[in-house]
Coordinates of C-alpha atoms in Angstrom, one line a residue:
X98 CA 80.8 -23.6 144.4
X99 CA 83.7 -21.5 142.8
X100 CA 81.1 -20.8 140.1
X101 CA 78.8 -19.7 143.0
X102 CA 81.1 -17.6 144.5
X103 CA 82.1 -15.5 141.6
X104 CA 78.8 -15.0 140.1
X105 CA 77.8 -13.7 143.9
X106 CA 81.2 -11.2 143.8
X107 CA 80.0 -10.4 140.2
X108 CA 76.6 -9.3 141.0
X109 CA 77.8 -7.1 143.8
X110 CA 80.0 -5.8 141.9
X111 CA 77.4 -4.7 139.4
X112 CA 75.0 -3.3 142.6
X113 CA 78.3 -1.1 143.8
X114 CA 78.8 0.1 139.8
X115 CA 75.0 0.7 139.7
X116 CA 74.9 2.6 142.5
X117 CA 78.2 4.6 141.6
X118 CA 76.7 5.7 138.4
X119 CA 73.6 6.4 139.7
X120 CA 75.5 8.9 142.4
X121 CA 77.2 10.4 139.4
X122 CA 74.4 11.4 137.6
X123 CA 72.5 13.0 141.0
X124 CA 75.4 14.9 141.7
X125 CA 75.6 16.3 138.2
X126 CA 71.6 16.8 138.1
X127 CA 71.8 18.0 141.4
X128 CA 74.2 21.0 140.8
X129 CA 72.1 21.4 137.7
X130 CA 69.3 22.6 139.1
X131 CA 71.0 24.3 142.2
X132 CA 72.4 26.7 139.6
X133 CA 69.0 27.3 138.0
X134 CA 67.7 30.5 139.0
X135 CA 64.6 29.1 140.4
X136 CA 67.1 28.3 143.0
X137 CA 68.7 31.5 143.6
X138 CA 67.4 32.1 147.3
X139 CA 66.1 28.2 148.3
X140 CA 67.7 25.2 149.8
X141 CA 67.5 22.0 148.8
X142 CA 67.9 18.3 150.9
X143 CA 67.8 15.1 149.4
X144 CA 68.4 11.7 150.5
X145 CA 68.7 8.1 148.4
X146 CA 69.2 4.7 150.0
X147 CA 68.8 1.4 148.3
X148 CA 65.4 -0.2 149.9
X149 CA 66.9 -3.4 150.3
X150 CA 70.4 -2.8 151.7
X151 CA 70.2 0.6 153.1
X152 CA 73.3 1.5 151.3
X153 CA 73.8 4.7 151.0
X154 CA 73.8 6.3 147.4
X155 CA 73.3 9.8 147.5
X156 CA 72.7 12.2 150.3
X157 CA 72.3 16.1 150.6
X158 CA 71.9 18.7 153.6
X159 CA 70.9 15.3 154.6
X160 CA 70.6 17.0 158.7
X161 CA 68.8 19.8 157.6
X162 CA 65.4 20.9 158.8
X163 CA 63.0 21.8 155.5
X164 CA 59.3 22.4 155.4
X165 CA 58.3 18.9 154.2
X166 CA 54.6 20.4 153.8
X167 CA 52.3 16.9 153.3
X168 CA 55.5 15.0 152.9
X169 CA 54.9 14.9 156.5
X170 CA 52.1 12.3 156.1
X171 CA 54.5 9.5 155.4
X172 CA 55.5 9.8 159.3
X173 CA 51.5 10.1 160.4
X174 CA 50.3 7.2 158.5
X175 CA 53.7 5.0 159.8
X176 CA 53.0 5.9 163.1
X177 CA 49.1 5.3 163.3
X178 CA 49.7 2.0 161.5
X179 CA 52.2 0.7 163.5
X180 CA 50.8 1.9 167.1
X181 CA 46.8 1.7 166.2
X182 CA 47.0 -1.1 163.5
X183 CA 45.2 -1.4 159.9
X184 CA 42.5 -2.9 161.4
X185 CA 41.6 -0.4 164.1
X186 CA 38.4 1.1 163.7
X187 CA 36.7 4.3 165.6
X188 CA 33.0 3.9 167.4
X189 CA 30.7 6.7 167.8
X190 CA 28.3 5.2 170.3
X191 CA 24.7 5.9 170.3
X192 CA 22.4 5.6 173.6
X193 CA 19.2 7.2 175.4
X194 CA 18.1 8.0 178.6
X195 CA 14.9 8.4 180.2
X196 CA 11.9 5.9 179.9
X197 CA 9.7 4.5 176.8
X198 CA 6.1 5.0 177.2
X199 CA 3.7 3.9 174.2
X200 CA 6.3 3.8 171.7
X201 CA 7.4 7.9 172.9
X202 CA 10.7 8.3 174.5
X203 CA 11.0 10.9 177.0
X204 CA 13.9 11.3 177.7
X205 CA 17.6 12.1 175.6
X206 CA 19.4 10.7 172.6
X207 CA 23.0 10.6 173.3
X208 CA 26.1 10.7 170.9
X209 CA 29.6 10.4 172.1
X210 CA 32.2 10.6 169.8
X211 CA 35.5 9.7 169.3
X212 CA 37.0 11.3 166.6
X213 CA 35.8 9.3 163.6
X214 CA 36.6 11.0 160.4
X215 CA 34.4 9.3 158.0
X216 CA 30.6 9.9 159.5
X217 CA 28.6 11.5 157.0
X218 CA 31.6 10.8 154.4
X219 CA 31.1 10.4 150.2
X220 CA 34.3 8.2 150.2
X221 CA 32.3 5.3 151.4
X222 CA 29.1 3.5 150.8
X223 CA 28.5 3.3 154.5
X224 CA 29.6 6.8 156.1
X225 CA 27.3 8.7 153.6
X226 CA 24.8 10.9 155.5
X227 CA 21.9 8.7 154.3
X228 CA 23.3 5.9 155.1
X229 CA 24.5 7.1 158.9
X230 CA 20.8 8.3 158.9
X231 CA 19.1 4.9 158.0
X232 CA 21.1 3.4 160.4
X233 CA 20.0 5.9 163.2
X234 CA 16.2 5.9 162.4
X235 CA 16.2 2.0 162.2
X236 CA 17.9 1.1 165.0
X237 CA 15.6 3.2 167.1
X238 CA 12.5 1.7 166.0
X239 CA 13.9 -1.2 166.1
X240 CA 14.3 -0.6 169.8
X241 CA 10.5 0.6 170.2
X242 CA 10.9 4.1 169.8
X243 CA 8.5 5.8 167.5
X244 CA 8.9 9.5 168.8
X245 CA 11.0 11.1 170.9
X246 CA 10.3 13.6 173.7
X247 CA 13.6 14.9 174.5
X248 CA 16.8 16.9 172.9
X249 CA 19.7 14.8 171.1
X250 CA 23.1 15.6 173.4
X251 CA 26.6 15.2 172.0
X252 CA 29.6 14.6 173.9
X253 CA 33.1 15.5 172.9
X254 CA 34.9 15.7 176.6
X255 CA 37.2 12.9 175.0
X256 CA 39.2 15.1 172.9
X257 CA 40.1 18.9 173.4
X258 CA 38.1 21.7 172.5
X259 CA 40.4 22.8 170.3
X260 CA 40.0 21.7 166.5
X261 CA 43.0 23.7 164.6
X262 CA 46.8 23.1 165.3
X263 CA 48.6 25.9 166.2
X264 CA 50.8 27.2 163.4
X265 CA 48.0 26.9 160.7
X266 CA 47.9 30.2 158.3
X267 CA 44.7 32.0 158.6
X268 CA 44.2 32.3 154.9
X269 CA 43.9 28.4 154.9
X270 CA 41.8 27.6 158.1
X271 CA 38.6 28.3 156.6
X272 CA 39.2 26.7 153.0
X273 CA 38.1 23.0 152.6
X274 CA 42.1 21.8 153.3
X275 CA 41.9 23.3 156.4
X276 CA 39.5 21.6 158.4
X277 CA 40.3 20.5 161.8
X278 CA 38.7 17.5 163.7
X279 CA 36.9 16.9 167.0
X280 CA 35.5 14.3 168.5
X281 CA 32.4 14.6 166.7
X282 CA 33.2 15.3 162.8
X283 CA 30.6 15.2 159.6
X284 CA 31.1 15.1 155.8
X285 CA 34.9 15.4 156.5
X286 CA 33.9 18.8 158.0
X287 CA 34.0 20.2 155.4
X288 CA 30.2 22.3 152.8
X289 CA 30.3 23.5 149.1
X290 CA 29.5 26.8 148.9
X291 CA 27.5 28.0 145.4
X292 CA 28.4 30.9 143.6
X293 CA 26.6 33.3 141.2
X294 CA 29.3 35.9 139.7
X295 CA 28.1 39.3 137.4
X296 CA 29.1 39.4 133.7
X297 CA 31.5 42.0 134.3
X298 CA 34.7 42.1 135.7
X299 CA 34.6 43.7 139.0
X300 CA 30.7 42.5 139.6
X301 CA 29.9 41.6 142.6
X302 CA 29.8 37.5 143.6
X303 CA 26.9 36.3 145.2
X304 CA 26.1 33.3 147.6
X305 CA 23.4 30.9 146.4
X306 CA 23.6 28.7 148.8
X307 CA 25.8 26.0 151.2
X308 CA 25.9 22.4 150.7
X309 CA 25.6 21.1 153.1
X310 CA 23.5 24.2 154.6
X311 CA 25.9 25.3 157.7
X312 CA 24.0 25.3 161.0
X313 CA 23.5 29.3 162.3
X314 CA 26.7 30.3 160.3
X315 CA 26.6 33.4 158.0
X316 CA 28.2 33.6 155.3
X317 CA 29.5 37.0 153.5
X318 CA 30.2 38.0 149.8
X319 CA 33.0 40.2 149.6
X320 CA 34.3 38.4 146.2
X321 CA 34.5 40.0 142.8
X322 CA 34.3 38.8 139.4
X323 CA 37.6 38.4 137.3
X324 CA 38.1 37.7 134.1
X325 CA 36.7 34.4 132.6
X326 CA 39.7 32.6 132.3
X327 CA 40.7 33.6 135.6
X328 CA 39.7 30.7 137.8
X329 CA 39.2 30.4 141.6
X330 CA 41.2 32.8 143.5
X331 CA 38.6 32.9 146.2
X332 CA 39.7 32.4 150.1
X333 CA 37.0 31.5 152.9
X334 CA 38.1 32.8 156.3
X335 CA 36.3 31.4 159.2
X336 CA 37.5 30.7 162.5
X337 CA 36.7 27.4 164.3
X338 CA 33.4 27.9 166.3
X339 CA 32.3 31.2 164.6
X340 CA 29.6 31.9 163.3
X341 CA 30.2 34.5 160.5
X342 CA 32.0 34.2 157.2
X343 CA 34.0 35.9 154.8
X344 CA 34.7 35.4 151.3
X345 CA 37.4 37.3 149.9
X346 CA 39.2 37.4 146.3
X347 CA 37.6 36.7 142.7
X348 CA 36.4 34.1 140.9
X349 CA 35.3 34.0 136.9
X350 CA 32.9 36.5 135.6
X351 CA 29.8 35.2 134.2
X352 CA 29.4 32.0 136.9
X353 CA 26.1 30.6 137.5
X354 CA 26.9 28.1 139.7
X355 CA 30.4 28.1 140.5
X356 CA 31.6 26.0 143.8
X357 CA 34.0 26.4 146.1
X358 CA 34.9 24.2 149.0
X359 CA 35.1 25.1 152.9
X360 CA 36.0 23.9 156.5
X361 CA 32.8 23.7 158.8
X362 CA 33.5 26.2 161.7
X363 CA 31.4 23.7 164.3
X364 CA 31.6 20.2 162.9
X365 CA 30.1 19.0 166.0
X366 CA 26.7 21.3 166.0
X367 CA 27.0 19.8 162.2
X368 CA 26.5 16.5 163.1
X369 CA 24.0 16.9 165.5
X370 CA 22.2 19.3 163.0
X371 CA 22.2 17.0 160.4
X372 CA 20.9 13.9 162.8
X373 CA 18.3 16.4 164.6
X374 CA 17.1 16.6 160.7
X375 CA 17.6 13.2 160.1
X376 CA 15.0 12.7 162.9
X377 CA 12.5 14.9 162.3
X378 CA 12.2 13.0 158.9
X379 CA 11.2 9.9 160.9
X380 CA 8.5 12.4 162.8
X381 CA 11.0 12.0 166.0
X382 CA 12.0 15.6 166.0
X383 CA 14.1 16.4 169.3
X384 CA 13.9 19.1 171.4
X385 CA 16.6 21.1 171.1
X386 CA 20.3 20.0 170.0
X387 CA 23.4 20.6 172.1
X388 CA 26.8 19.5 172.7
X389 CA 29.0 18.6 176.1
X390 CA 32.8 19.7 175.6
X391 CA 34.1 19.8 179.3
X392 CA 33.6 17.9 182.7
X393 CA 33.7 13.9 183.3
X394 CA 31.1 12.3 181.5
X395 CA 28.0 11.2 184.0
X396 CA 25.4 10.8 181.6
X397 CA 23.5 7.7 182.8
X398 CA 22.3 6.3 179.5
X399 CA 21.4 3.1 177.8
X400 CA 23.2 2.1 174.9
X401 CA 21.5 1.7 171.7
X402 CA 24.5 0.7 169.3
X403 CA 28.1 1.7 168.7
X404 CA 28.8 2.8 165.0
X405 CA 31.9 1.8 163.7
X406 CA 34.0 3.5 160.8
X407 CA 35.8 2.0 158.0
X408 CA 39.1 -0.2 159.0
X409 CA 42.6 2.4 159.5
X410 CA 44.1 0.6 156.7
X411 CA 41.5 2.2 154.4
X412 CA 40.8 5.1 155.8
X413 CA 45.1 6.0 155.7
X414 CA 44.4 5.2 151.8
X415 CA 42.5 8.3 151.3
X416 CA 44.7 9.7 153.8
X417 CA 47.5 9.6 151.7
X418 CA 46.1 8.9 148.1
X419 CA 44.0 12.1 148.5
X420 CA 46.5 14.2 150.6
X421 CA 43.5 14.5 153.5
X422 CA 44.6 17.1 156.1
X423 CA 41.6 16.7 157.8
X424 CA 42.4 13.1 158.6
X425 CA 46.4 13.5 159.7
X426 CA 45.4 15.9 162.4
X427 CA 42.5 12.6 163.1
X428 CA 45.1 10.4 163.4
X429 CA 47.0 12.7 165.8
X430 CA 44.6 13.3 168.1
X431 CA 43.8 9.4 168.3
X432 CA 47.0 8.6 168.5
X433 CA 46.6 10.1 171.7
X434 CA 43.5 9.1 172.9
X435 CA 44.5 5.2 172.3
X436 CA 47.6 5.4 174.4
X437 CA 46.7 8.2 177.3
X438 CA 42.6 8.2 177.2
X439 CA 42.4 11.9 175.7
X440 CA 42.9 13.1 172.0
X441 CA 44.8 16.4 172.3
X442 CA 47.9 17.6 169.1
X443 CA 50.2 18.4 171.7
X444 CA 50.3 14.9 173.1
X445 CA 49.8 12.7 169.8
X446 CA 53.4 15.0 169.0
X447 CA 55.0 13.6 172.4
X448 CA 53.8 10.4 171.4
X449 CA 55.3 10.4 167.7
X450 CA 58.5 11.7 168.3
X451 CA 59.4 9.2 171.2
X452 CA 58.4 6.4 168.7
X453 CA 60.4 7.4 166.5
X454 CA 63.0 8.3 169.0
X455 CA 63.1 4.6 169.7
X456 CA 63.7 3.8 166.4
X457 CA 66.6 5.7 166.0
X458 CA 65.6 9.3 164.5
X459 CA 66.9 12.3 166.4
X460 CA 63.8 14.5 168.0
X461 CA 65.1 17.5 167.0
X462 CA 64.9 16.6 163.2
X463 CA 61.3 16.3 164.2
X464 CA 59.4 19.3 164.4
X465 CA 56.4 18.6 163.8
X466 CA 53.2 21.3 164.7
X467 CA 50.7 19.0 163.3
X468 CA 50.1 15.7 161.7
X469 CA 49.6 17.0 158.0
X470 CA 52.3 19.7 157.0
X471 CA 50.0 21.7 156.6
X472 CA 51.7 24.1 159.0
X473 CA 54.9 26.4 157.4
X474 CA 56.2 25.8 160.6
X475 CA 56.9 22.2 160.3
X476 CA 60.3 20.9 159.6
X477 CA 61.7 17.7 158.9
X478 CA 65.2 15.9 157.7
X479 CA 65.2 14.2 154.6
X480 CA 67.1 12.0 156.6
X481 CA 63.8 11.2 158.8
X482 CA 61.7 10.7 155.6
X483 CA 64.0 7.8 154.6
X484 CA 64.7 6.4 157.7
X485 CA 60.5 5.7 158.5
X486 CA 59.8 5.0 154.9
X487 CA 63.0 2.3 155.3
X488 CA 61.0 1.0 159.0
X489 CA 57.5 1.0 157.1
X490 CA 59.1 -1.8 154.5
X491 CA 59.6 -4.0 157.2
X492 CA 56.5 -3.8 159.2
X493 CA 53.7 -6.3 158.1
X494 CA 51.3 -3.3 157.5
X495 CA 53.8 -2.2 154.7
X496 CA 51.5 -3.1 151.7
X497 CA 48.7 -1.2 152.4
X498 CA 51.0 1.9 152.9
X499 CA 52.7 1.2 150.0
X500 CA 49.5 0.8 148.1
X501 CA 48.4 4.3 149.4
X502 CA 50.8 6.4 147.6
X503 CA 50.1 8.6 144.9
X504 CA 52.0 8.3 141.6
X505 CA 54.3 11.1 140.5
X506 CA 56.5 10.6 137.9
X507 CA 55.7 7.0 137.2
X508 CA 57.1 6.8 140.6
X509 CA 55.1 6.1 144.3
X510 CA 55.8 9.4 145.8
X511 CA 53.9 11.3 148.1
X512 CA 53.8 14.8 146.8
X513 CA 54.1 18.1 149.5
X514 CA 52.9 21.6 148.3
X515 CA 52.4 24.9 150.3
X516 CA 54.1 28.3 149.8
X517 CA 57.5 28.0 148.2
X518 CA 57.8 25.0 149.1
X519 CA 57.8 21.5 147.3
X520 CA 58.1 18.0 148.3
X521 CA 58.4 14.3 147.4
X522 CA 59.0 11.1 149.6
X523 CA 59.2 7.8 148.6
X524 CA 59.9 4.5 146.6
X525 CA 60.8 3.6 142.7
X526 CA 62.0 0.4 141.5
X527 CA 65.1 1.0 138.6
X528 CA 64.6 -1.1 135.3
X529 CA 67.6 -2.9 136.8
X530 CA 65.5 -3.6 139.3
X531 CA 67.2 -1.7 142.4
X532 CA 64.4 -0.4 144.8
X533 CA 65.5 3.4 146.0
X534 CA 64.2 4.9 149.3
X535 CA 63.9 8.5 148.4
X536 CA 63.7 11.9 150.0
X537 CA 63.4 15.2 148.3
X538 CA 62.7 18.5 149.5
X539 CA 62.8 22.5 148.2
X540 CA 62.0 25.2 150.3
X541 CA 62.0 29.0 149.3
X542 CA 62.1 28.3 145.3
X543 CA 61.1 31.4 143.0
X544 CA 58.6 31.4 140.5
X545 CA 55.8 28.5 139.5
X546 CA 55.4 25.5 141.3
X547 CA 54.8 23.7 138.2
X548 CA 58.0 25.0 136.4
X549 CA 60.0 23.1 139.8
X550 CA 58.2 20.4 139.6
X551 CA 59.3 19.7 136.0
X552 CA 63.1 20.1 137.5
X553 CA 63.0 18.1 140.1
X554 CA 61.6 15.4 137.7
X555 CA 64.5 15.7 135.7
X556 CA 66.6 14.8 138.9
X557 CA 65.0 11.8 140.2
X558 CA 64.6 10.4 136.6
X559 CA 68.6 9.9 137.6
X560 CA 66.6 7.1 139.4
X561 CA 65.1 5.4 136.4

């Protein structure tokens, strides 16, 4: 027992030592790179824990509120896995009115949404456009219905009109990162758009064509062609339901075929676009195409099926894996529909700051604008990173959002990039085998992103 007892005392001994030395070195590599004159004009906050004890092992401007940019989709995911669960799943559900005569419907094909981020989506077998059409074209045979008299309605009265978070930059709305959601979304809302660039530098840049093709949306060429090593310094503004387009900046002379990636302006008239074409294919071409955002929903339709998406826990893979903007401000707005029956950013914010309220974290150490961090206006305590990446361990959900971090660093960090700013948040395991809970922000550094990255690097190896 006495054996026991000392070779307990010993081995927390060697944890306290550990940890000592390992608060030596951050506080060494720390001052380090605050006197690098990358640093001149930023702030910095960082906060270590050990996972397992929640000691305390190294903490700076701990209380300090920094621009986490998509750091900020550790607190998203925790909270849509804790409150909607890894199985949830969304429906889209599918319905007609009217009467079947000789295999011809007259009357309407109705689709409601409810926010599903995945129809029409690559990242699965089953959301791909084809697949979503299939399904459409079959079930309604299936059901008798051979061709169809009648327009194809959406609804999207469950969430609010509008798609974008306040606080988004305009150069970013209309690039693929800066989609926003509704409650009818396709192919992540997001088209390629084809380039054809002149040999010569200055040459004009012209549009081939959009993939998918946007849905009454014009697109405009005011790009130029740099010099071939150049590379995409193109910016697509668009704002949500428009219907003209700008390109702006260059891209490489001499491109026959060069893409660039965009936010749909009217994700909703998307989908329906796409399934009007869908039916047509199946020679049961609708009428006209139109969607409902406003007023209680009276339809008096039948239903034909309810589509359901991927399970949460593998959506919040690509979430986080892929750094999807697209799906945090998703899981906002269902946040909100779940617990108060519409999906609107400012209430899935209410409803993540009280949870985490409840768990401890101060409010004000909480603003949050959006669900991604997308928004400069966004800022969080390193202090709140740790403290939901420390609840996540504990929750029986934990592996899948532990699985759905990236890997910086041979270490699973989620990564957080916009303008001057740089971020990582999350978990390593020592050689010693000492799990950390980290948090590490920079906001307002000077020169390349890729230059602080290296430093920062050099600080958490301290972790190693």
């Amino acid at each position: 027992m006495k054996k026991l007892l000392a070779g307990t005392v010993c081995s927390l001994c060697m944890m306290v030592l550990h940890a000592q030395s390992v608060k030596t070195k951050l506080e060494t590599a720390t001052t380090a790179l605050l006197a690098d004159p990358q640093m001149k004009h930023a702030i910095m906050g960082m906060k270590l824990v050990n996972s397992e004890t929640g000691e305390l092992v190294f903490e700076l401007n701990p209380e300090t509120g920094l621009a986490p940019a998509s750091c900020q989709k550790i607190i998203t995911s925790a909270t849509a896995m804790e409150l909607l669960g890894p199985g949830f799943r969304y429906k889209t559900e599918i319905g007609y009115d009217g009467y079947l005569i000789n295999n011809k419907l007259k009357g309407n094909i109705h689709i409601t949404g409810y926010g599903d981020p995945t129809m029409g989506s690559w990242r699965y077998k089953n959301t791909r456009d084809s697949a979503i059409m299939r399904q459409l074209t079959q079930t309604l045979q299936a059901r008798g219905i051979r061709r169809l008299k009648g327009a194809l309605i959406g609804h999207t009265q469950k969430w609010e009109t509008n798609t974008v978070p306040g606080g988004w930059p305009w150069d970013d709305i209309g690039n693929y990162y800066g989609a926003g959601t509704s409650a009818l979304n396709w192919h992540e809302n997001q088209f390629d758009i084809i380039l054809n660039s002149g040999s010569q530098i200055g040459d004009s840049v012209h549009i081939v064509k959009s993939d998918p093709e946007l849905y009454q949306v014009q697109l405009v060429s005011e790009l130029t062609a740099a010099d071939k090593s150049s590379g995409d310094n193109s910016i697509v503004y668009t704002s949500p339901l428009s219907n003209r387009g700008y390109l702006r900046g260059t891209i490489p002379a001499g491109e026959q075929a060069f893409v660039v990636a965009a936010s749909m302006p009217d994700p909703p008239m998307q989908l329906l676009s796409a399934f009007a074409q869908g039916l047509a294919k199946a020679d049961m071409k609708p009428t006209s195409f139109n969607y409902i955002t406003e007023g209680v929903d009276t339809a008096n339709y039948q239903s034909l099926y309810t589509y359901l998406s991927p399970t949460l826990d593998s959506i919040n893979y690509w979430f986080m894996k892929k750094s999807i903007n697209f799906y945090g401000e998703t899981l906002l707005k269902t946040i909100a529909y779940e617990k108060t029956g519409f999906g609107s950013t400012e209430k899935g914010l209410e409803i993540v700051k009280q949870f985490w309220k409840e768990r401890g974290i101060d409010p004000t150490g909480l603003r949050m604008i959006d669900g991604s961090g997308l928004s400069p206006q966004n800022h969080i305590t390193v202090d709140a990173l740790v403290k939901v990446l420390q609840y996540a361990r504990i929750r029986p959900w934990f592996p899948y959002y532990y699985d759905a971090l990236p890997v910086y660093n041979n270490m699973k960090l989620k990564s957080g990039t916009i303008g001057a700013v740089k971020g990582f948040a999350g978990y390593h395991k020592a050689k010693d085998g000492t799990t950390y809970t980290v948090a590490l922000l920079i906001n307002n550094y000077s020169g390349s992103t890729n230059d602080i990255v290296k430093k920062m690097f050099v600080v958490l190896d301290e972790l190693k």
